[in-house]
Amino acid sequence: QVRLVESGGGLVQPGGSLRLSCAASGSIFSINAMGWYRQAPGKERELAADITSGGSTNYADSVKGRFTISRDNTKNTVYLQMNSLKPDDTAVYYCNAAVVPTLGYKNNYWGQGIQVTVSS
C-alpha cells in the first residue's frame, strides 16, 4: 500500500508565495518521476511540473519562471515552490508519483488533492 499526502495549500493574495509538499509512504522500493498536476473549476487536470529521480525538471509554460519543483529522495518527498502567484493559479493541486512497490509492479499513485486559492 502506497500513500501520498499533500500539505501547504491555502489562500494567498496575488503576488504571494506558497510551498506545497507531498510525502510518499508505505511499501516503497523506489520512486521514479514525481509531479504536481492541477485542476481548476470547469477545466481538465493539467501538468504543472514534474521531476525525475535524477532531478531533471519539466514545467508547463504557464508556470515557468514562477514555480520550482524539487524533491528529497531520502524522504520520498516532492515540493512545489510557487512564487508570483496569480488568480489563474487557483486550482486543486494533486501530487503524482510513479512508484515501484516492494511487491508488485510500478504504478502511478495520486494524492487526495489540496486547494490553492489566489485572491485579494
mmCIF file of C-alpha atoms in Angstrom:
data_model
loop_
_atom_site.group_PDB
_atom_site.id
_atom_site.type_symbol
_atom_site.label_atom_id
_atom_site.label_comp_id
_atom_site.label_asym_id
_atom_site.label_seq_id
_atom_site.Cartn_x
_atom_site.Cartn_y
_atom_site.Cartn_z
ATOM 1 C CA GLN A 1 0.000 0.000 0.000
ATOM 2 C CA VAL A 2 1.385 3.393 -1.053
ATOM 3 C CA ARG A 3 0.021 6.708 0.124
ATOM 4 C CA LEU A 4 0.725 10.286 -0.985
ATOM 5 C CA VAL A 5 -0.130 13.106 1.418
ATOM 6 C CA GLU A 6 -0.057 16.740 0.332
ATOM 7 C CA SER A 7 0.281 19.799 2.547
ATOM 8 C CA GLY A 8 0.893 23.521 2.303
ATOM 9 C CA GLY A 9 -2.080 24.800 0.334
ATOM 10 C CA GLY A 10 -4.354 27.662 1.284
ATOM 11 C CA LEU A 11 -5.411 31.192 0.448
ATOM 12 C CA VAL A 12 -2.843 33.728 -0.735
ATOM 13 C CA GLN A 13 -3.005 37.173 -2.297
ATOM 14 C CA PRO A 14 -1.875 37.777 -5.883
ATOM 15 C CA GLY A 15 1.886 38.090 -5.998
ATOM 16 C CA GLY A 16 2.300 35.930 -2.928
ATOM 17 C CA SER A 17 4.017 32.584 -2.438
ATOM 18 C CA LEU A 18 3.146 29.105 -1.224
ATOM 19 C CA ARG A 19 5.121 25.917 -0.853
ATOM 20 C CA LEU A 20 3.416 22.576 -1.397
ATOM 21 C CA SER A 21 4.815 19.332 -0.039
ATOM 22 C CA CYS A 22 3.907 15.744 -0.871
ATOM 23 C CA ALA A 23 5.238 12.830 1.137
ATOM 24 C CA ALA A 24 5.019 9.260 -0.119
ATOM 25 C CA SER A 25 4.815 6.451 2.407
ATOM 26 C CA GLY A 26 4.155 2.744 2.516
ATOM 27 C CA SER A 27 5.746 -0.256 0.880
ATOM 28 C CA ILE A 28 8.061 1.631 -1.464
ATOM 29 C CA PHE A 29 11.059 0.130 -3.214
ATOM 30 C CA SER A 30 11.812 3.171 -5.362
ATOM 31 C CA ILE A 31 10.157 6.231 -6.892
ATOM 32 C CA ASN A 32 10.727 7.311 -10.461
ATOM 33 C CA ALA A 33 9.132 10.569 -11.614
ATOM 34 C CA MET A 34 7.144 12.756 -9.232
ATOM 35 C CA GLY A 35 4.988 15.643 -10.226
ATOM 36 C CA TRP A 36 2.322 18.191 -9.489
ATOM 37 C CA TYR A 37 -0.859 18.458 -11.504
ATOM 38 C CA ARG A 38 -3.640 20.961 -11.061
ATOM 39 C CA GLN A 39 -7.310 21.193 -11.907
ATOM 40 C CA ALA A 40 -9.190 24.470 -11.977
ATOM 41 C CA PRO A 41 -13.000 24.579 -11.785
ATOM 42 C CA GLY A 42 -14.524 23.536 -15.094
ATOM 43 C CA LYS A 43 -11.156 22.597 -16.597
ATOM 44 C CA GLU A 44 -9.239 19.399 -17.178
ATOM 45 C CA ARG A 45 -6.385 18.324 -14.950
ATOM 46 C CA GLU A 46 -3.060 19.553 -16.314
ATOM 47 C CA LEU A 47 0.596 19.062 -15.518
ATOM 48 C CA ALA A 48 2.199 21.945 -13.634
ATOM 49 C CA ALA A 49 5.656 20.443 -13.151
ATOM 50 C CA ASP A 50 7.439 17.139 -12.784
ATOM 51 C CA ILE A 51 10.859 15.883 -11.798
ATOM 52 C CA THR A 52 12.743 12.657 -12.454
ATOM 53 C CA SER A 53 14.588 10.661 -9.822
ATOM 54 C CA GLY A 54 17.779 12.197 -11.179
ATOM 55 C CA GLY A 55 16.495 15.727 -10.783
ATOM 56 C CA SER A 56 15.565 16.676 -14.355
ATOM 57 C CA THR A 57 12.599 19.017 -14.343
ATOM 58 C CA ASN A 58 9.789 19.939 -16.699
ATOM 59 C CA TYR A 59 7.329 22.833 -16.371
ATOM 60 C CA ALA A 60 4.140 23.961 -18.007
ATOM 61 C CA ASP A 61 4.660 27.196 -19.924
ATOM 62 C CA SER A 62 2.166 28.939 -17.661
ATOM 63 C CA VAL A 63 4.318 28.404 -14.553
ATOM 64 C CA LYS A 64 7.849 28.651 -15.938
ATOM 65 C CA GLY A 65 9.941 31.177 -14.063
ATOM 66 C CA ARG A 66 7.496 31.291 -11.146
ATOM 67 C CA PHE A 67 7.280 27.705 -9.854
ATOM 68 C CA THR A 68 10.152 25.463 -8.802
ATOM 69 C CA ILE A 69 9.812 21.726 -8.266
ATOM 70 C CA SER A 70 12.296 19.811 -6.125
ATOM 71 C CA ARG A 71 12.490 16.517 -4.279
ATOM 72 C CA ASP A 72 14.217 14.889 -1.340
ATOM 73 C CA ASN A 73 14.765 11.250 -2.243
ATOM 74 C CA THR A 74 15.772 10.391 1.325
ATOM 75 C CA LYS A 75 12.312 11.478 2.490
ATOM 76 C CA ASN A 76 10.309 10.354 -0.576
ATOM 77 C CA THR A 77 9.016 13.916 -0.737
ATOM 78 C CA VAL A 78 8.410 16.334 -3.585
ATOM 79 C CA TYR A 79 7.965 20.082 -3.206
ATOM 80 C CA LEU A 80 6.491 22.839 -5.314
ATOM 81 C CA GLN A 81 7.604 26.376 -4.525
ATOM 82 C CA MET A 82 5.108 28.753 -6.072
ATOM 83 C CA ASN A 83 6.024 32.441 -6.357
ATOM 84 C CA SER A 84 4.350 35.416 -8.002
ATOM 85 C CA LEU A 85 1.024 33.651 -7.761
ATOM 86 C CA LYS A 86 -1.827 34.765 -9.991
ATOM 87 C CA PRO A 87 -5.588 34.246 -9.719
ATOM 88 C CA ASP A 88 -5.285 31.845 -12.688
ATOM 89 C CA ASP A 89 -3.186 29.565 -10.475
ATOM 90 C CA THR A 90 -6.262 28.867 -8.358
ATOM 91 C CA ALA A 91 -6.903 25.133 -8.534
ATOM 92 C CA VAL A 92 -6.792 21.858 -6.677
ATOM 93 C CA TYR A 93 -3.210 20.637 -6.833
ATOM 94 C CA TYR A 94 -2.534 16.905 -6.983
ATOM 95 C CA CYS A 95 0.699 15.098 -6.293
ATOM 96 C CA ASN A 96 1.610 12.187 -8.548
ATOM 97 C CA ALA A 97 4.364 9.609 -8.221
ATOM 98 C CA ALA A 98 5.498 6.641 -10.287
ATOM 99 C CA VAL A 99 6.246 4.162 -7.527
ATOM 100 C CA VAL A 100 7.850 0.752 -7.637
ATOM 101 C CA PRO A 101 6.456 -1.014 -4.566
ATOM 102 C CA THR A 102 8.361 -3.628 -2.608
ATOM 103 C CA LEU A 103 5.963 -6.202 -4.017
ATOM 104 C CA GLY A 104 4.376 -5.806 -7.423
ATOM 105 C CA TYR A 105 4.895 -3.579 -10.407
ATOM 106 C CA LYS A 106 5.380 0.132 -10.966
ATOM 107 C CA ASN A 107 2.192 2.122 -10.779
ATOM 108 C CA ASN A 108 1.066 5.731 -10.703
ATOM 109 C CA TYR A 109 -0.258 6.998 -7.403
ATOM 110 C CA TRP A 110 -2.175 10.182 -6.662
ATOM 111 C CA GLY A 111 -2.596 12.306 -3.586
ATOM 112 C CA GLN A 112 -6.007 13.425 -2.402
ATOM 113 C CA GLY A 113 -5.532 16.974 -3.715
ATOM 114 C CA ILE A 114 -5.033 20.267 -1.952
ATOM 115 C CA GLN A 115 -6.731 23.587 -2.623
ATOM 116 C CA VAL A 116 -4.726 26.649 -3.648
ATOM 117 C CA THR A 117 -6.705 29.880 -3.923
ATOM 118 C CA VAL A 118 -5.156 33.115 -5.157
ATOM 119 C CA SER A 119 -7.407 36.047 -4.409
ATOM 120 C CA SER A 120 -7.368 39.514 -2.895
#
